[in-house]
Amino acid sequence: MSLPLITDYEYGISAIDAQFHRPRRAAIHLIVEKGVAALVDTGTSFSVPGVVATLKQKNIAVEDVAYVILTHIHLDHAGGASQCMQFFPNAKLVVHPRGASHMANPIRLVAGAMSVYGEAEFKRVYGEIVPINIERIMEAPDESRINLNGRSLLLLDTPGHARHHNCIYDECSQSFFTGDTFGVSYREFDVNGREFVFPTTSPVQFDPVAAHTSIDRIISYKPRYAYLTHYSRIGNLEYHAQSLHDLIDAHVAIAQRAKDNGGGERQSIISGALRNLLLQKLAEHGCQLPPNEINELLNTDIRLNAQGLIHWLDQPPDRFKQ
């Protein structure tokens, strides 16, 4: 097969395009330390052959993949986990304790996604997801450490986008692999090397208070870079952290203004307001893309963010305290 898009960085870090819906939508990050490899997130089952081909091109044996680390178990991040474990015989699957049981027994995870997409569309987008042997699953509670051939990787519990979310701090590169906790940043929106970052509030566990706390926790380590699943490396992290705080508050305010509207109307009102907000921020950022291209890039995120905000509105205020 042809190789996916690969972006190589320093410190043995590479981004492998997950080939999810479109190029440069989702990244699988590869970390190599003296010939031993770890993957951060997996894309879908259809992403895994591209990962295997990339490893072969880099002369890394499948037996030398020591860890498959999931930031969280949403299927654009974890849908390929079971296939990875079949391809990489010596790998441990590293996952937040709240997500581990769903990897060992994915029935509820699959059923929930199928209820949204329908069985045919689910299989077209995500392929097959099968149980993973519990003995190969490593639960990673807050401040767990992984030794990647002498390279320390620190896992931090970082809820806000999901309750089962870890971010990974790589002390070697002084960088975080942030999944969805530090937002979304598509490379098409870069202007003269400056990135545009916005939050993801997709269903069903958005928690703005926790999101703010997790962003501050990441910044407290004074990292040089963040490697986002959507899409890969960004710098200027203190600036982006403040922007994310402001945009999370703006998303919450948009949702609260629509709280008293009915279901379909509420989705339309929130989606329209989110689109206007992001278009305004992109114009301030200096983005020169035509409006139709911007909308094409943002449509899915706006729809999911609106759905997540509606779900958040309908929950009791103390649901995350137990």
XYZ file of C-alpha atoms in Angstrom:
322
model
C 0.000 0.000 0.000
C 1.064 3.639 -0.402
C 2.326 5.424 2.677
C 0.080 7.918 4.472
C 1.241 11.484 4.952
C 4.104 11.454 7.463
C 5.560 14.481 9.257
C 8.855 13.874 11.059
C 9.893 16.064 13.984
C 12.927 16.038 16.253
C 13.317 13.677 19.249
C 12.082 10.670 17.273
C 8.522 11.981 16.995
C 6.456 11.581 13.821
C 2.846 12.287 12.903
C 1.209 9.634 10.732
C -1.986 10.728 9.001
C -4.842 8.498 10.171
C -6.599 9.011 6.813
C -9.807 9.764 8.691
C -12.373 11.438 6.407
C -9.763 13.764 4.836
C -6.003 14.368 4.899
C -4.658 16.107 8.019
C -7.811 15.621 10.054
C -6.422 13.128 12.594
C -2.850 12.211 13.486
C -1.370 9.084 15.030
C 1.857 10.014 16.790
C 4.873 7.732 16.748
C 7.607 8.070 19.375
C 10.823 6.113 18.785
C 13.549 5.796 21.400
C 16.655 3.854 20.359
C 14.683 1.525 18.111
C 11.733 0.952 20.464
C 8.403 2.560 19.553
C 5.204 3.808 21.117
C 2.069 4.989 19.350
C -0.190 7.688 20.749
C -3.742 7.101 19.495
C -4.586 4.718 16.672
C -7.112 6.289 14.343
C -9.621 3.695 13.095
C -9.066 0.107 12.013
C -8.552 1.465 8.499
C -5.639 3.594 9.750
C -3.552 0.684 11.017
C -2.201 -0.677 7.688
C -0.735 2.788 7.042
C 0.961 2.704 10.443
C 2.430 -0.730 9.721
C 3.688 0.451 6.325
C 5.235 3.516 7.962
C 7.058 1.373 10.524
C 8.403 -0.844 7.748
C 9.605 2.220 5.843
C 11.367 3.397 9.012
C 12.905 -0.072 9.615
C 11.024 -0.550 12.881
C 9.885 -4.128 13.456
C 6.322 -4.712 14.613
C 7.839 -6.612 17.557
C 9.539 -3.371 18.663
C 6.296 -1.499 19.299
C 6.220 -1.550 23.103
C 3.142 0.579 23.809
C -0.069 1.695 22.156
C -1.209 4.656 24.264
C -4.772 5.970 24.005
C -5.456 9.536 25.069
C -9.113 8.490 25.319
C -11.447 5.942 23.770
C -13.454 8.027 21.305
C -13.291 5.990 18.137
C -11.355 8.457 15.981
C -8.603 8.016 18.602
C -9.057 4.389 19.669
C -11.021 2.610 16.942
C -7.860 0.935 15.641
C -6.663 -0.305 19.030
C -7.732 -3.922 18.610
C -6.091 -4.146 15.179
C -2.924 -2.591 16.583
C -2.750 -5.240 19.275
C -3.078 -7.934 16.620
C -0.254 -6.435 14.525
C 2.092 -5.591 17.442
C 2.553 -8.794 19.472
C 4.678 -7.294 22.260
C 2.719 -4.075 22.782
C 0.798 -3.109 25.907
C -2.335 -1.002 25.468
C -2.137 1.962 27.851
C -5.469 3.578 28.692
C -7.180 5.649 31.373
C -8.770 3.435 34.064
C -12.249 4.622 33.057
C -11.649 3.394 29.500
C -9.939 0.067 30.130
C -13.078 -2.062 30.490
C -14.413 -0.725 27.173
C -11.284 -1.918 25.402
C -11.563 -5.392 26.966
C -15.282 -5.555 26.188
C -16.256 -2.998 23.518
C -19.914 -4.015 23.235
C -21.286 -0.826 24.812
C -18.778 1.366 22.946
C -19.775 -0.154 19.605
C -23.484 -0.124 20.396
C -23.374 3.553 21.333
C -21.613 4.498 18.105
C -23.924 2.320 16.007
C -26.950 4.038 17.565
C -25.590 7.333 16.245
C -24.312 6.231 12.826
C -26.293 3.092 12.006
C -24.589 -0.272 11.532
C -23.648 0.159 7.854
C -22.150 3.632 8.310
C -20.354 2.581 11.491
C -18.653 -0.289 9.681
C -17.789 1.947 6.740
C -16.137 4.575 8.950
C -14.679 2.494 11.795
C -14.477 -1.101 10.580
C -14.351 -3.940 13.087
C -13.644 -3.490 16.793
C -12.949 -6.647 18.794
C -12.111 -7.293 22.466
C -8.516 -6.916 23.647
C -7.030 -9.429 26.069
C -7.220 -7.844 29.517
C -3.700 -9.081 30.262
C -2.368 -6.765 27.542
C -4.166 -3.690 28.893
C -2.269 -1.366 31.241
C -4.439 1.042 33.212
C -2.777 4.437 33.629
C -4.152 6.461 36.534
C -3.047 10.036 37.149
C 0.746 10.548 37.216
C 1.555 7.082 35.924
C 4.906 6.761 34.165
C 5.923 4.629 31.202
C 9.530 3.739 30.516
C 10.042 3.725 26.749
C 13.514 2.232 26.502
C 14.814 4.714 29.073
C 12.576 7.610 27.981
C 10.046 8.727 30.582
C 6.449 9.377 29.558
C 4.175 10.848 32.248
C 0.412 10.365 31.966
C -1.874 12.987 33.501
C -5.610 12.680 34.084
C -6.994 15.607 32.055
C -10.814 15.595 31.897
C -12.942 18.257 30.240
C -13.399 16.742 26.811
C -13.912 13.273 28.284
C -13.714 11.816 31.780
C -11.446 9.029 30.530
C -8.787 11.335 29.035
C -5.041 11.257 29.647
C -2.438 13.629 28.258
C 1.132 12.390 27.909
C 4.115 14.525 28.869
C 7.349 13.562 27.130
C 10.203 14.878 29.255
C 12.730 14.325 26.444
C 11.053 16.759 24.038
C 9.345 18.823 26.778
C 6.096 18.335 24.912
C 2.586 17.058 25.533
C 0.503 14.682 23.455
C -2.890 16.164 24.205
C -5.545 14.165 22.357
C -8.498 16.569 22.428
C -7.838 18.315 25.758
C -5.868 21.188 24.194
C -8.321 21.667 21.353
C -8.237 21.301 17.587
C -5.858 23.050 15.203
C -5.968 22.309 11.492
C -2.819 23.137 9.586
C -4.876 24.709 6.793
C -5.633 27.581 9.181
C -1.970 28.411 9.892
C -1.046 31.983 8.942
C 2.679 32.781 8.693
C 3.496 30.018 11.145
C 0.798 31.062 13.646
C -1.745 28.399 14.494
C -5.485 28.743 15.112
C -6.800 26.574 17.960
C -10.381 26.045 19.102
C -11.981 23.727 21.683
C -13.820 20.507 21.031
C -16.994 20.155 23.107
C -18.283 17.032 21.354
C -20.596 14.545 23.142
C -21.046 13.306 25.737
C -18.781 14.355 28.606
C -17.913 18.004 28.004
C -17.214 19.692 31.345
C -16.065 23.324 31.047
C -14.765 23.590 34.615
C -12.597 20.498 34.175
C -11.498 21.683 30.728
C -10.166 24.943 32.141
C -8.347 23.081 34.918
C -6.757 20.599 32.517
C -5.489 23.342 30.216
C -3.896 25.118 33.171
C -2.335 21.871 34.325
C -0.732 21.305 30.923
C 0.647 24.852 30.849
C 2.057 24.480 34.365
C 4.722 22.167 32.912
C 5.843 24.972 30.569
C 5.910 22.679 27.525
C 7.553 23.688 24.253
C 4.976 22.034 22.013
C 1.665 20.226 22.075
C 0.961 17.361 19.685
C -2.777 17.393 19.006
C -4.602 14.487 17.436
C -6.352 17.075 15.234
C -3.772 17.977 13.819
C -0.277 17.454 15.231
C 2.269 19.952 16.509
C 1.581 23.483 17.684
C 3.701 25.983 19.602
C 2.832 29.339 21.226
C 1.130 27.359 23.965
C 0.568 30.069 26.569
C -1.166 32.206 23.934
C -3.301 29.274 22.801
C -4.176 28.345 26.379
C -5.643 31.799 26.986
C -7.470 31.648 23.658
C -8.911 28.240 24.569
C -10.092 29.564 27.931
C -11.843 32.453 26.181
C -13.388 30.203 23.512
C -14.612 27.632 26.041
C -16.385 30.451 27.902
C -17.811 31.711 24.605
C -19.085 28.219 23.709
C -20.747 27.915 27.127
C -22.368 31.345 26.771
C -23.729 30.425 23.332
C -25.233 27.237 24.741
C -26.775 28.978 27.731
C -28.428 31.605 25.531
C -30.148 28.787 23.611
C -31.119 26.747 26.663
C -34.828 27.547 26.518
C -35.233 26.740 22.819
C -36.587 23.417 21.554
C -34.448 20.513 20.375
C -34.074 21.045 16.622
C -34.180 24.817 16.958
C -31.560 24.713 19.696
C -29.172 22.703 17.487
C -29.620 25.239 14.685
C -29.161 28.278 16.931
C -26.043 26.928 18.641
C -24.489 25.717 15.370
C -25.054 29.080 13.715
C -23.608 31.001 16.636
C -20.542 28.717 16.823
C -19.950 29.173 13.101
C -20.154 32.945 13.412
C -17.791 32.899 16.405
C -15.152 30.799 14.651
C -15.417 32.735 11.395
C -14.901 35.974 13.326
C -11.885 34.546 15.175
C -10.401 33.194 11.945
C -10.770 36.602 10.290
C -8.983 38.193 13.262
C -6.321 35.488 12.890
C -5.755 36.611 9.286
C -7.069 33.500 7.564
C -7.489 34.170 3.841
C -9.199 30.906 2.847
C -12.462 31.285 0.900
C -15.570 30.931 3.102
C -16.639 27.685 1.419
C -13.272 26.081 2.258
C -13.453 27.287 5.855
C -16.963 25.914 6.230
C -15.923 22.581 4.732
C -13.126 22.294 7.294
C -15.337 23.305 10.218
C -18.690 21.654 9.441
C -18.130 18.413 11.350
C -16.574 20.120 14.370
C -19.395 22.659 14.594
C -22.049 19.938 14.404
C -20.342 17.822 17.075
C -19.585 20.813 19.319
C -23.231 21.877 19.177
C -24.382 18.340 20.016
C -21.984 18.191 22.950
C -23.112 21.559 24.282
C -26.767 20.496 24.068
C -25.975 17.321 25.968
C -24.112 19.384 28.585
C -27.091 21.747 28.947
C -29.415 18.842 29.663
C -27.306 17.289 32.442
C -27.642 17.986 36.180
C -24.987 20.473 37.318
C -23.328 18.042 39.730
C -23.052 15.050 37.381
C -19.229 15.011 37.434
C -18.859 15.176 41.224
C -19.378 11.477 41.972
